[in-house]
GROMACS .gro file of C-alpha atoms in nm:
model
  202
    1UNK     CA    1  10.551   6.570  10.339
    2UNK     CA    2  10.313   6.320  10.497
    3UNK     CA    3  10.025   6.551  10.404
    4UNK     CA    4  10.144   6.554  10.042
    5UNK     CA    5  10.148   6.176  10.037
    6UNK     CA    6   9.798   6.168  10.174
    7UNK     CA    7   9.675   6.410   9.910
    8UNK     CA    8   9.872   6.266   9.615
    9UNK     CA    9   9.906   5.902   9.710
   10UNK     CA   10   9.706   5.800   9.403
   11UNK     CA   11   9.981   5.951   9.182
   12UNK     CA   12  10.235   5.717   9.338
   13UNK     CA   13  10.005   5.422   9.278
   14UNK     CA   14   9.960   5.528   8.915
   15UNK     CA   15  10.337   5.573   8.876
   16UNK     CA   16  10.405   5.226   9.018
   17UNK     CA   17  10.136   5.076   8.793
   18UNK     CA   18  10.292   5.242   8.486
   19UNK     CA   19  10.636   5.110   8.581
   20UNK     CA   20  10.504   4.759   8.631
   21UNK     CA   21  10.320   4.778   8.298
   22UNK     CA   22  10.634   4.902   8.124
   23UNK     CA   23  10.836   4.611   8.263
   24UNK     CA   24  10.562   4.367   8.161
   25UNK     CA   25  10.548   4.507   7.806
   26UNK     CA   26  10.927   4.497   7.779
   27UNK     CA   27  10.935   4.135   7.894
   28UNK     CA   28  10.658   4.044   7.648
   29UNK     CA   29  10.853   4.213   7.369
   30UNK     CA   30  11.169   4.024   7.460
   31UNK     CA   31  10.977   3.697   7.477
   32UNK     CA   32  10.808   3.767   7.144
   33UNK     CA   33  11.141   3.843   6.981
   34UNK     CA   34  11.294   3.530   7.131
   35UNK     CA   35  11.000   3.327   7.002
   36UNK     CA   36  11.040   3.485   6.658
   37UNK     CA   37  11.412   3.407   6.656
   38UNK     CA   38  11.348   3.044   6.753
   39UNK     CA   39  11.088   3.012   6.479
   40UNK     CA   40  11.314   3.181   6.224
   41UNK     CA   41  11.612   2.965   6.318
   42UNK     CA   42  11.397   2.653   6.305
   43UNK     CA   43  11.267   2.739   5.959
   44UNK     CA   44  11.615   2.827   5.837
   45UNK     CA   45  11.756   2.499   5.965
   46UNK     CA   46  11.471   2.306   5.805
   47UNK     CA   47  11.529   2.478   5.472
   48UNK     CA   48  11.899   2.390   5.489
   49UNK     CA   49  11.812   2.030   5.573
   50UNK     CA   50  11.570   1.998   5.281
   51UNK     CA   51  11.817   2.161   5.043
   52UNK     CA   52  12.085   1.912   5.146
   53UNK     CA   53  11.836   1.627   5.109
   54UNK     CA   54  11.742   1.744   4.761
   55UNK     CA   55  12.104   1.756   4.649
   56UNK     CA   56  12.166   1.413   4.797
   57UNK     CA   57  11.873   1.238   4.629
   58UNK     CA   58  11.841   1.429   4.303
   59UNK     CA   59  12.079   1.205   4.110
   60UNK     CA   60  12.138   0.930   4.361
   61UNK     CA   61  12.262   0.590   4.241
   62UNK     CA   62  12.157   0.247   4.364
   63UNK     CA   63  12.496   0.207   4.528
   64UNK     CA   64  12.470   0.539   4.709
   65UNK     CA   65  12.115   0.459   4.814
   66UNK     CA   66  12.230   0.136   4.977
   67UNK     CA   67  12.437   0.341   5.225
   68UNK     CA   68  12.165   0.592   5.315
   69UNK     CA   69  11.982   0.609   5.646
   70UNK     CA   70  11.675   0.389   5.589
   71UNK     CA   71  11.451   0.626   5.784
   72UNK     CA   72  11.551   0.907   5.546
   73UNK     CA   73  11.508   0.734   5.211
   74UNK     CA   74  11.129   0.777   5.187
   75UNK     CA   75  11.145   1.150   5.252
   76UNK     CA   76  11.442   1.207   5.022
   77UNK     CA   77  11.283   1.018   4.733
   78UNK     CA   78  10.942   1.181   4.775
   79UNK     CA   79  11.101   1.525   4.798
   80UNK     CA   80  11.236   1.490   4.445
   81UNK     CA   81  10.888   1.400   4.319
   82UNK     CA   82  10.745   1.698   4.506
   83UNK     CA   83  10.990   1.936   4.341
   84UNK     CA   84  10.904   1.791   4.001
   85UNK     CA   85  10.530   1.828   4.062
   86UNK     CA   86  10.567   2.188   4.178
   87UNK     CA   87  10.699   2.282   3.836
   88UNK     CA   88  10.375   2.172   3.671
   89UNK     CA   89  10.076   2.396   3.615
   90UNK     CA   90   9.836   2.139   3.760
   91UNK     CA   91  10.000   1.931   4.032
   92UNK     CA   92   9.704   1.696   4.066
   93UNK     CA   93   9.704   1.602   3.699
   94UNK     CA   94  10.081   1.575   3.701
   95UNK     CA   95  10.060   1.340   4.000
   96UNK     CA   96   9.824   1.113   3.811
   97UNK     CA   97  10.078   1.077   3.530
   98UNK     CA   98  10.338   0.932   3.769
   99UNK     CA   99  10.388   0.558   3.780
  100UNK     CA  100  10.191   0.374   4.048
  101UNK     CA  101  10.516   0.311   4.237
  102UNK     CA  102  10.598   0.681   4.251
  103UNK     CA  103  10.244   0.767   4.356
  104UNK     CA  104  10.272   0.517   4.640
  105UNK     CA  105  10.597   0.664   4.767
  106UNK     CA  106  10.468   1.020   4.748
  107UNK     CA  107  10.146   0.927   4.929
  108UNK     CA  108  10.326   0.737   5.205
  109UNK     CA  109  10.556   1.033   5.267
  110UNK     CA  110  10.259   1.269   5.296
  111UNK     CA  111  10.092   1.031   5.540
  112UNK     CA  112  10.391   0.988   5.772
  113UNK     CA  113  10.435   1.366   5.787
  114UNK     CA  114  10.074   1.441   5.873
  115UNK     CA  115   9.970   1.522   6.230
  116UNK     CA  116   9.721   1.239   6.251
  117UNK     CA  117   9.521   0.976   6.064
  118UNK     CA  118   9.222   1.208   6.082
  119UNK     CA  119   9.405   1.507   5.934
  120UNK     CA  120   9.534   1.301   5.640
  121UNK     CA  121   9.191   1.178   5.533
  122UNK     CA  122   9.018   1.506   5.617
  123UNK     CA  123   9.259   1.744   5.445
  124UNK     CA  124   9.360   1.556   5.131
  125UNK     CA  125   9.146   1.468   4.832
  126UNK     CA  126   9.081   1.126   4.689
  127UNK     CA  127   9.383   1.159   4.458
  128UNK     CA  128   9.600   1.083   4.762
  129UNK     CA  129   9.365   0.909   5.005
  130UNK     CA  130   9.271   0.646   4.746
  131UNK     CA  131   9.638   0.556   4.711
  132UNK     CA  132   9.723   0.505   5.078
  133UNK     CA  133   9.587   0.153   5.131
  134UNK     CA  134   9.730   0.014   4.804
  135UNK     CA  135  10.060   0.182   4.889
  136UNK     CA  136  10.071   0.013   5.229
  137UNK     CA  137   9.996  -0.322   5.066
  138UNK     CA  138  10.271  -0.261   4.809
  139UNK     CA  139  10.533  -0.223   5.083
  140UNK     CA  140  10.412  -0.534   5.265
  141UNK     CA  141  10.202  -0.366   5.535
  142UNK     CA  142   9.867  -0.527   5.460
  143UNK     CA  143   9.769  -0.539   5.829
  144UNK     CA  144   9.815  -0.163   5.855
  145UNK     CA  145   9.609  -0.109   5.540
  146UNK     CA  146   9.328  -0.318   5.686
  147UNK     CA  147   9.345  -0.125   6.014
  148UNK     CA  148   9.318   0.211   5.836
  149UNK     CA  149   9.038   0.104   5.600
  150UNK     CA  150   8.762   0.227   5.838
  151UNK     CA  151   8.915   0.576   5.842
  152UNK     CA  152   8.921   0.588   5.463
  153UNK     CA  153   8.557   0.478   5.456
  154UNK     CA  154   8.457   0.758   5.696
  155UNK     CA  155   8.585   1.024   5.456
  156UNK     CA  156   8.473   0.860   5.133
  157UNK     CA  157   8.229   1.109   4.970
  158UNK     CA  158   8.086   0.831   4.752
  159UNK     CA  159   8.004   0.605   5.045
  160UNK     CA  160   7.660   0.703   5.171
  161UNK     CA  161   7.686   0.462   5.464
  162UNK     CA  162   7.995   0.633   5.599
  163UNK     CA  163   7.981   0.832   5.922
  164UNK     CA  164   8.247   1.004   6.129
  165UNK     CA  165   8.349   0.803   6.434
  166UNK     CA  166   8.579   1.011   6.655
  167UNK     CA  167   8.632   0.724   6.900
  168UNK     CA  168   8.746   0.495   6.618
  169UNK     CA  169   8.981   0.762   6.489
  170UNK     CA  170   9.133   0.798   6.835
  171UNK     CA  171   9.180   0.420   6.850
  172UNK     CA  172   9.353   0.425   6.511
  173UNK     CA  173   9.582   0.705   6.623
  174UNK     CA  174   9.668   0.506   6.934
  175UNK     CA  175   9.741   0.204   6.713
  176UNK     CA  176   9.974   0.416   6.496
  177UNK     CA  177  10.165   0.535   6.802
  178UNK     CA  178  10.182   0.214   7.003
  179UNK     CA  179  10.280  -0.004   6.707
  180UNK     CA  180  10.541   0.248   6.585
  181UNK     CA  181  10.367   0.239   6.247
  182UNK     CA  182  10.523   0.552   6.099
  183UNK     CA  183  10.875   0.420   6.153
  184UNK     CA  184  10.775   0.084   6.005
  185UNK     CA  185  10.636   0.263   5.699
  186UNK     CA  186  10.966   0.445   5.652
  187UNK     CA  187  11.169   0.126   5.680
  188UNK     CA  188  10.938  -0.079   5.457
  189UNK     CA  189  10.931   0.204   5.202
  190UNK     CA  190  11.311   0.217   5.199
  191UNK     CA  191  11.323  -0.152   5.106
  192UNK     CA  192  11.055  -0.100   4.841
  193UNK     CA  193  11.249   0.189   4.689
  194UNK     CA  194  11.569  -0.014   4.678
  195UNK     CA  195  11.388  -0.313   4.526
  196UNK     CA  196  11.224  -0.093   4.262
  197UNK     CA  197  11.507   0.150   4.206
  198UNK     CA  198  11.497   0.128   3.824
  199UNK     CA  199  11.129   0.230   3.826
  200UNK     CA  200  11.156   0.491   4.096
  201UNK     CA  201  11.477   0.663   3.992
  202UNK     CA  202  11.428   1.016   3.863
   0.00000   0.00000   0.00000
């Protein structure tokens, strides 16, 4: 027997390696499935949340709005505009036909849901980026508009003096986080929506 092991020991090593590989592949498959399920469940829950939000804000009254979570009002209002725009053949042109107040709300919602200041100005065209600073001023956040002006300038294709400053962008992102700017935008937008309900209602 010992002689057989000496002569065929490599077969045992191969067998063990195959077993280990099989266990590894099985574990990876289980992990991948678990990851898929988490992603699927997350997307399903988000779809349910947005559907409920749409139903809530589609025909909301001023009285009902007064009882809504103030951090939710911006998203709920902008969602209705988004659904309306999606029905149009050219969303950009349709956006430009909205009242300035509606454009401000839509733009602010896009901004607060972006990953960063940089991604907002880098990924969206001037139709939205040109509206951000006026929108912030409209809701009483002039200081924030002034702080973000350099970022807008960096991505302005018509400004030949503009140059990308990664350090400045990092500073702006730190400012957004430390000053809790996104939450302040939501709260200030909620007040703006309530104050301008007759203009902003669907």
